[in-house]
XYZ file of C-alpha atoms in Angstrom:
555
model
C -18.734 7.674 -6.527
C -16.874 8.561 -2.551
C -14.159 6.504 -1.167
C -12.112 7.644 1.856
C -8.753 7.765 1.207
C -5.244 6.695 4.659
C -3.242 8.726 4.262
C -0.425 8.355 7.066
C 0.785 11.344 6.261
C 4.592 10.906 5.913
C 6.302 13.700 4.012
C 7.767 12.314 0.732
C 11.697 11.303 0.897
C 12.660 14.920 -1.631
C 16.488 13.764 -1.301
C 16.429 9.623 -1.164
C 12.571 8.994 -3.444
C 11.079 5.669 -2.972
C 8.839 4.492 -5.344
C 5.529 3.424 -3.637
C 5.531 7.215 -1.719
C 6.621 9.047 -4.934
C 3.272 7.495 -6.420
C 1.059 7.390 -3.210
C 1.274 11.100 -2.767
C 0.474 11.669 -7.214
C -1.791 9.298 -6.959
C -3.731 11.689 -4.471
C -3.072 14.302 -6.690
C -4.479 12.824 -9.358
C -8.075 12.056 -7.565
C -7.838 15.570 -6.303
C -7.326 16.130 -9.740
C -9.965 14.358 -12.022
C -11.659 12.291 -9.377
C -15.566 13.113 -9.395
C -16.435 13.709 -5.967
C -17.652 17.129 -3.528
C -15.592 15.456 -0.796
C -12.338 13.846 0.046
C -12.134 11.637 2.768
C -9.402 10.384 3.811
C -8.667 8.591 7.268
C -5.561 10.108 9.161
C -3.328 8.744 11.470
C -3.309 12.671 13.398
C -3.853 15.886 13.071
C -0.694 17.014 10.777
C -1.478 14.304 8.570
C -5.097 16.129 8.016
C -3.694 19.364 7.282
C -0.722 17.772 4.979
C -3.065 15.961 2.582
C -5.701 19.605 2.927
C -2.459 20.857 1.497
C -2.001 18.380 -1.341
C -5.547 19.304 -1.283
C -4.967 23.043 -1.595
C -1.654 22.039 -4.272
C -4.952 20.692 -6.765
C -7.144 23.760 -6.933
C -9.721 21.801 -3.913
C -10.600 24.289 -1.527
C -9.595 22.351 2.076
C -13.323 22.417 3.154
C -14.136 19.922 0.665
C -12.071 17.459 2.886
C -13.051 15.912 6.027
C -11.313 12.909 8.321
C -13.580 9.897 9.566
C -11.793 8.056 12.621
C -10.872 4.411 10.961
C -13.010 3.261 14.151
C -15.996 5.183 12.805
C -18.249 2.964 10.779
C -20.798 5.286 10.239
C -18.568 7.411 8.127
C -16.502 4.583 6.600
C -20.154 3.269 5.008
C -21.061 6.958 4.215
C -17.556 6.943 2.351
C -18.187 3.454 0.971
C -15.171 2.444 0.509
C -11.214 2.756 1.944
C -8.533 2.820 0.075
C -5.260 1.515 0.745
C -1.818 2.116 -0.964
C -0.471 -0.627 0.284
C -1.809 -4.750 0.600
C -2.662 -4.547 3.653
C -5.870 -4.669 4.016
C -6.335 -7.829 6.296
C -7.277 -5.851 9.521
C -9.176 -3.765 8.158
C -11.916 -6.719 6.627
C -11.699 -7.927 10.905
C -12.189 -4.074 11.687
C -15.384 -4.245 9.222
C -16.719 -7.742 10.061
C -17.892 -5.673 14.136
C -19.826 -3.396 12.624
C -20.513 -4.913 9.454
C -19.085 -6.238 6.245
C -21.482 -4.585 3.342
C -20.879 -1.398 5.504
C -18.428 -0.478 2.556
C -16.275 -1.482 0.464
C -11.854 -2.212 0.795
C -9.016 -1.845 -1.719
C -5.300 -2.310 -1.278
C -2.816 -1.708 -4.090
C -0.128 -3.698 -4.376
C 3.457 -2.306 -5.139
C 6.783 -3.860 -4.169
C 5.186 -7.719 -2.996
C 8.884 -9.393 -2.312
C 9.067 -8.627 1.254
C 8.705 -10.982 3.827
C 5.545 -9.081 5.578
C 3.719 -8.238 1.659
C 3.798 -11.689 1.392
C 2.803 -12.434 4.982
C -0.421 -9.932 4.502
C -1.134 -11.953 0.932
C -1.114 -15.652 2.204
C -3.474 -14.254 5.427
C -5.410 -13.340 2.383
C -7.200 -16.477 3.245
C -8.619 -16.982 6.335
C -9.420 -13.694 6.713
C -12.816 -12.254 5.971
C -13.142 -10.833 2.637
C -15.669 -10.042 0.305
C -16.626 -9.818 -3.766
C -16.315 -6.280 -3.437
C -13.111 -6.469 -2.104
C -10.372 -5.369 -4.219
C -6.028 -5.037 -4.361
C -5.079 -3.112 -7.347
C -2.034 -4.484 -8.988
C 0.434 -2.458 -11.919
C 0.733 -5.253 -13.569
C 0.043 -8.719 -14.951
C 3.076 -10.353 -13.922
C 2.287 -8.858 -10.126
C -1.219 -10.447 -10.242
C 0.067 -12.846 -11.322
C 2.565 -13.627 -8.394
C -0.288 -12.733 -5.951
C -2.168 -14.990 -7.388
C 0.778 -17.621 -6.906
C 0.972 -16.718 -2.974
C -3.120 -17.454 -2.649
C -3.168 -20.503 -5.165
C -0.453 -21.551 -2.466
C -2.035 -20.912 0.879
C -5.734 -23.113 -0.681
C -3.472 -26.080 -1.784
C -2.429 -25.996 2.204
C -5.915 -25.379 3.655
C -7.251 -28.434 1.017
C -4.616 -30.486 2.787
C -5.195 -30.354 5.415
C -8.616 -29.670 6.466
C -10.490 -32.106 2.936
C -11.708 -28.663 1.516
C -12.397 -26.375 -1.591
C -11.433 -22.614 0.325
C -11.406 -20.367 -2.536
C -10.040 -16.260 -2.143
C -13.693 -14.262 -3.435
C -11.028 -10.504 -3.688
C -10.522 -8.579 -6.913
C -7.455 -8.740 -8.662
C -7.858 -6.290 -11.279
C -4.730 -4.606 -13.419
C -4.572 -0.912 -12.990
C -1.285 0.363 -13.829
C 0.408 3.476 -12.310
C -0.257 7.262 -13.497
C 2.145 10.146 -14.759
C 1.174 14.204 -14.742
C 1.926 14.330 -19.052
C 1.168 18.006 -19.085
C 3.629 18.663 -16.438
C 5.948 16.706 -18.444
C 5.679 16.341 -22.046
C 7.808 20.451 -22.312
C 10.270 19.525 -20.733
C 12.319 17.637 -23.238
C 12.397 21.468 -25.093
C 15.455 22.419 -28.050
C 16.227 24.494 -25.027
C 15.268 22.620 -22.260
C 18.924 20.448 -24.122
C 20.554 22.707 -24.890
C 20.531 24.189 -21.184
C 20.634 20.987 -19.306
C 23.772 19.495 -21.390
C 26.123 22.737 -21.572
C 25.763 22.360 -17.610
C 26.925 18.506 -17.703
C 29.357 19.609 -20.047
C 27.920 16.926 -22.946
C 28.785 17.881 -26.705
C 25.161 17.734 -28.539
C 26.781 14.860 -30.945
C 26.660 12.946 -27.927
C 24.295 9.921 -27.986
C 22.817 10.093 -24.223
C 21.323 6.611 -22.305
C 19.711 8.010 -20.142
C 18.552 6.015 -16.855
C 17.569 7.527 -13.821
C 15.849 5.856 -10.685
C 17.720 4.341 -7.360
C 21.393 3.349 -8.477
C 21.107 -0.014 -5.852
C 22.660 -2.756 -8.096
C 21.182 -4.863 -5.275
C 17.005 -3.588 -4.862
C 16.515 -1.822 -9.074
C 19.271 -2.794 -11.126
C 22.469 -3.565 -12.244
C 24.357 -1.691 -13.714
C 26.583 -4.322 -15.506
C 24.353 -5.373 -18.621
C 24.059 -1.472 -19.427
C 27.307 -1.129 -19.266
C 29.296 -4.487 -20.883
C 26.584 -3.714 -24.375
C 26.881 0.016 -24.140
C 31.072 -0.389 -24.377
C 30.131 -2.392 -27.168
C 28.417 -0.246 -29.177
C 30.039 2.328 -28.853
C 33.185 0.634 -31.031
C 30.963 0.512 -33.988
C 28.868 3.682 -33.956
C 29.052 7.098 -35.480
C 28.863 8.792 -32.310
C 30.087 9.074 -29.493
C 27.578 7.599 -26.344
C 27.547 8.456 -22.638
C 25.262 7.390 -20.259
C 24.047 9.559 -17.423
C 22.899 8.086 -14.108
C 20.488 10.226 -12.909
C 19.475 8.692 -8.855
C 20.881 8.764 -6.121
C 23.249 6.556 -3.988
C 21.855 4.322 -0.990
C 25.373 3.983 0.624
C 29.482 4.229 -0.200
C 28.950 0.378 -0.932
C 26.367 0.700 -4.337
C 28.589 3.728 -4.919
C 32.396 2.384 -4.377
C 30.498 -0.992 -6.727
C 29.633 1.339 -9.517
C 32.622 2.881 -9.595
C 34.618 0.179 -10.067
C 32.434 -1.683 -12.814
C 32.246 1.738 -14.551
C 36.398 1.934 -14.303
C 36.503 -2.393 -15.726
C 34.679 -2.063 -18.346
C 33.788 1.683 -19.797
C 36.631 3.191 -21.790
C 35.348 4.074 -25.313
C 31.542 5.451 -23.435
C 32.205 8.489 -20.581
C 29.679 7.655 -17.393
C 28.436 10.857 -15.505
C 26.326 10.675 -12.726
C 23.380 13.604 -11.724
C 22.055 12.905 -8.017
C 17.903 13.389 -7.521
C 17.555 16.714 -6.428
C 20.208 18.934 -8.249
C 19.253 22.777 -7.476
C 20.958 22.984 -11.308
C 18.057 20.434 -12.710
C 14.768 20.646 -10.569
C 12.851 18.933 -13.602
C 15.649 16.462 -13.852
C 17.462 15.992 -16.554
C 15.450 14.277 -19.825
C 15.915 17.079 -21.848
C 19.444 15.784 -21.986
C 18.849 11.746 -23.173
C 18.535 11.235 -26.564
C 17.533 7.211 -25.401
C 16.209 6.508 -21.739
C 16.890 3.484 -20.732
C 15.866 1.295 -17.697
C 17.294 -2.844 -17.124
C 15.597 -3.754 -13.520
C 16.664 -7.720 -13.135
C 14.964 -7.734 -9.658
C 11.716 -8.707 -7.722
C 11.900 -6.268 -5.805
C 9.993 -3.957 -8.812
C 6.807 -3.588 -9.551
C 5.667 -1.709 -12.445
C 8.178 0.733 -12.712
C 7.031 4.830 -13.814
C 9.881 5.474 -15.117
C 9.893 4.494 -18.481
C 6.610 6.200 -18.701
C 7.777 9.133 -17.478
C 10.289 9.088 -19.929
C 7.453 7.879 -22.891
C 5.752 11.147 -21.675
C 8.997 12.966 -22.327
C 9.264 12.180 -25.678
C 12.517 9.489 -25.281
C 12.172 5.919 -27.127
C 13.352 3.388 -24.420
C 15.320 0.834 -24.422
C 14.296 -1.884 -20.763
C 14.684 -5.233 -19.953
C 11.303 -7.517 -21.324
C 10.904 -7.579 -16.937
C 7.005 -7.289 -15.107
C 5.227 -3.722 -15.538
C 7.754 -3.245 -17.851
C 6.044 -5.474 -20.120
C 2.777 -3.794 -19.933
C 4.461 -0.311 -20.483
C 7.036 -0.327 -23.936
C 5.581 -1.967 -26.710
C 8.430 -3.683 -28.830
C 9.493 -2.352 -31.947
C 7.061 1.328 -31.109
C 7.375 2.706 -27.954
C 11.156 1.048 -27.891
C 12.571 -2.083 -27.706
C 12.252 -4.955 -24.738
C 15.517 -6.494 -23.889
C 15.014 -10.853 -23.028
C 15.100 -11.479 -19.378
C 16.208 -15.152 -18.155
C 15.277 -16.696 -14.548
C 16.418 -19.677 -13.290
C 13.065 -22.362 -14.028
C 10.425 -23.206 -10.819
C 11.705 -25.052 -8.296
C 15.397 -23.839 -8.470
C 15.381 -21.237 -5.518
C 13.708 -23.153 -2.487
C 17.225 -22.404 -0.007
C 16.617 -18.725 -1.161
C 13.063 -18.976 0.727
C 14.170 -20.795 3.772
C 16.825 -18.769 4.192
C 15.325 -16.136 3.925
C 11.698 -17.478 6.485
C 14.568 -18.374 8.536
C 16.624 -15.103 9.447
C 19.187 -16.631 7.349
C 18.941 -13.745 4.946
C 17.745 -9.949 5.431
C 15.502 -8.503 2.601
C 18.591 -7.214 1.090
C 20.240 -10.069 1.002
C 17.163 -12.645 -0.448
C 16.799 -9.541 -3.315
C 20.464 -9.828 -3.929
C 20.725 -14.420 -3.830
C 18.442 -13.797 -6.727
C 18.927 -10.872 -8.516
C 22.406 -11.989 -9.239
C 21.034 -14.637 -11.518
C 18.234 -13.771 -13.068
C 19.869 -11.873 -16.684
C 19.504 -9.444 -18.772
C 20.284 -10.482 -23.141
C 23.892 -8.035 -23.649
C 23.436 -9.065 -27.337
C 20.330 -7.877 -28.087
C 20.953 -5.253 -25.260
C 24.087 -4.176 -27.795
C 21.860 -4.580 -31.169
C 18.565 -1.980 -29.521
C 22.090 0.458 -28.321
C 23.361 0.493 -31.427
C 20.454 0.239 -33.409
C 18.815 3.817 -32.044
C 21.804 5.526 -31.537
C 22.847 6.286 -35.012
C 19.348 6.315 -36.340
C 17.438 9.692 -35.399
C 14.499 9.346 -37.627
C 13.558 6.434 -35.304
C 14.920 7.890 -32.080
C 12.340 10.467 -33.165
C 9.736 7.897 -34.023
C 9.276 5.997 -30.962
C 9.419 9.000 -28.595
C 7.122 10.508 -30.398
C 4.679 7.282 -29.814
C 5.733 7.085 -26.792
C 4.481 10.021 -25.909
C 1.084 9.141 -27.513
C 0.504 6.157 -25.176
C 1.779 8.577 -22.087
C -0.608 10.475 -23.104
C -3.545 8.105 -24.036
C -3.300 5.436 -21.499
C -0.660 6.844 -18.530
C -2.250 10.169 -17.377
C -3.619 10.239 -13.996
C -6.814 11.025 -15.654
C -7.373 7.859 -17.497
C -6.005 5.635 -14.097
C -8.917 7.917 -11.738
C -11.195 6.670 -14.432
C -10.245 3.292 -13.717
C -10.147 3.427 -10.022
C -13.585 5.301 -10.211
C -15.223 2.461 -12.595
C -13.526 -0.283 -10.301
C -14.852 1.041 -7.544
C -18.496 1.320 -8.672
C -18.612 -1.740 -9.307
C -17.777 -2.928 -5.783
C -20.876 -1.056 -4.502
C -22.836 -2.796 -6.926
C -21.492 -6.218 -6.111
C -21.579 -5.558 -2.386
C -25.279 -4.382 -2.826
C -25.556 -8.884 -4.179
C -23.968 -11.147 -3.849
C -23.673 -13.436 -1.163
C -20.933 -12.967 1.887
C -18.647 -14.643 3.153
C -18.730 -15.870 6.965
C -20.659 -14.124 8.096
C -21.098 -12.359 11.570
C -24.196 -14.104 13.191
C -25.444 -12.884 16.840
C -23.685 -13.300 19.721
C -20.939 -14.530 17.050
C -16.762 -12.899 18.299
C -15.479 -10.996 14.830
C -11.681 -12.299 15.175
C -11.423 -15.427 16.604
C -8.769 -14.305 18.530
C -10.436 -11.316 19.511
C -12.997 -13.318 21.560
C -14.795 -11.662 24.301
C -12.309 -11.384 26.701
C -15.132 -12.670 29.397
C -15.687 -15.243 27.399
C -11.289 -16.349 26.842
C -10.986 -15.847 31.013
C -14.226 -17.755 31.744
C -12.315 -19.312 33.437
C -9.841 -17.580 35.538
C -13.497 -16.151 38.268
C -15.056 -18.547 41.263
C -18.040 -16.909 39.991
C -19.570 -14.880 36.991
C -21.867 -12.098 36.734
C -24.884 -13.312 34.932
C -28.049 -11.060 34.186
C -30.628 -13.440 36.277
C -28.710 -12.569 39.381
C -29.365 -9.989 42.191
C -27.073 -8.102 43.797
C -27.916 -5.300 47.252
C -25.382 -2.421 48.478
C -22.685 -2.909 50.731
C -23.005 0.173 52.366
C -25.439 3.281 51.921
C -23.544 6.055 52.346
C -22.926 9.036 49.686
C -20.319 10.218 50.329
C -18.350 6.406 50.659
C -19.953 5.817 47.238
C -18.444 8.490 46.054
C -14.903 8.558 47.003
C -14.857 5.415 46.509
C -15.654 6.503 42.784
C -13.712 9.257 42.289
C -10.093 7.670 42.647
C -7.920 7.409 40.232
C -7.733 4.021 40.243
C -10.955 3.391 39.948
C -12.264 4.444 36.969
C -9.835 3.461 34.213
C -11.860 3.758 30.678
C -15.430 4.701 31.423
C -16.843 4.170 28.090
C -16.789 1.076 28.803
C -19.663 1.811 31.765
C -22.873 3.282 31.956
C -23.211 7.291 31.441
C -21.289 8.325 35.261
C -25.127 10.614 36.047
C -26.910 7.228 35.701
C -25.073 5.613 38.754
C -27.348 7.835 41.772
C -30.108 5.944 39.628
C -29.256 2.617 39.973
C -27.895 2.447 43.035
C -31.662 4.079 43.827
C -33.547 1.536 42.278
C -31.542 -1.434 43.931
C -31.743 -0.391 47.157
C -36.020 0.220 46.224
C -36.133 -3.223 44.745
C -33.631 -5.768 46.785
C -34.973 -8.444 44.948
C -34.897 -8.123 41.586
C -32.758 -9.888 39.721
C -30.511 -7.736 37.611
C -32.295 -8.123 34.128
C -35.517 -6.366 35.907
C -33.745 -3.617 36.811
C -32.223 -2.784 34.195
C -34.983 -2.507 32.275
C -36.781 -0.415 35.172
C -33.718 1.936 34.343
C -34.140 1.269 30.775
C -30.856 0.416 29.666
C -30.453 -1.429 26.244
C -27.168 -2.009 26.597
C -26.720 -5.894 28.477
C -22.658 -5.571 28.298
C -22.292 -2.211 29.748
C -24.562 -2.374 31.962
C -23.891 -5.898 33.365
C -19.464 -4.509 33.108
C -21.232 -1.645 35.317
C -22.232 -4.118 38.030
C -18.915 -5.935 38.364
C -17.196 -1.984 37.834
C -19.072 -1.598 41.202
C -18.353 -5.483 42.602
C -15.179 -4.188 42.552
C -15.095 -0.441 44.702
C -17.132 -2.942 47.055
C -20.257 -1.086 46.702
C -23.012 -4.731 45.744
C -22.205 -7.673 46.914
C -23.596 -10.089 43.732
C -26.018 -12.763 45.126
C -25.805 -15.761 41.865
C -29.152 -17.420 40.480
C -29.785 -20.902 42.135
C -28.760 -23.617 40.291
C -25.386 -22.213 39.975
C -22.496 -23.836 41.462
């Protein structure tokens, strides 16, 4: 099974990484390591992107020569690849482009990460009216993300039924495949030696229990730290060991940094707090080894899956996470860690939020903030969880080991890539046998809004050039003809016309058979591309080389 990966070539921001960018690059590296294909195809916007793709291949032991770049407008190349993978939901435009060439040529596969933005919701909303097929798929990293995607599609199905009186269904597959991690890289990060080294650098004694958070420090777009600060302070009052929160990440802006510091100064009298900036050269592999308990209490609709809990599990840390979205699919409550209940207002409560975001009164950040401020993590349960794990080293060890096994057995890239390949094989089989939606009939336009311009604007001209019309020569002076053809303004996009070397033969044929129709001229020249032939006639009319004579009966 082969695929082509749509690769933008954007360099990963090392100082301020975004989860989706990390997941994309890790997927590509995982595919090189575990993918079962001789050639690795990609669709890149430029040569720099292709060079970066080959570098990733080389880093994973794949010869650069095994990497091949396919032009996004090359249907034969994409057919050879069998499936085009985009690491985002934006497969609608690709579906329309494929329809122009043949909808059974290859499959399309997208991946849904964060789906709360207006742009992504608009894309998903357009699935129903696009020519997606049952051999296409949008991979969802969690059950909650699939539910959100289905909610948007179902709403549009209802809208279409109400408006047109018929049932409409989206044939797109929505399989659940989680994100992956490189467990081999992480399995030795939490060694006793690394723990001692990192704690010495942090200046934190071994008897202090570190509650470790890893990720962006953004209370609007990631996770509000207030529940953790309040619960840790409460648990610290009855803890035999001091509690210490370590935030390993980065602030998007001073607003977030000031907000964190304000909350810490107000609530943390018995708990110490340390910030470790992401990318700190003293901690090239992060501070996983220093931690005792991983805590991530996401309360945000921007979250889709969450890589850091899996990374924590792969590092052997027990986890305390919010029972939220993809976290719920990752951490098994009471086995790998403890999940904390979350609460959200009932359906119908946020219609005004949705409208304000739609109408431009809210930015994306406002939309996230307006929802997350009414989403809560159960603080009493969190206090209990922190208290339980902070005092029981054996339970921490047991949960950490269970999480490590789970990460290795379920979330390592070797398993994730295998799941992807199984899906791609299923799509290939389906593409050969399943019914085709919106088949393109001969003469149809591949896209309703991207019709043949000579159809859309057919009422503009006085006359239409028909294949049963005739033309005559306005000039027999070859020098004059060549002069007109060679002008810069004469030839704009020659790929829409006959080859220039065929023009003398065309002119000679018309000169020899002035009474022949254009159809007869094309036949005599063995010009099988009628559209290109007629456009060439129009071009030579424009240059004043031909005169058009409409067929009888043409008004």
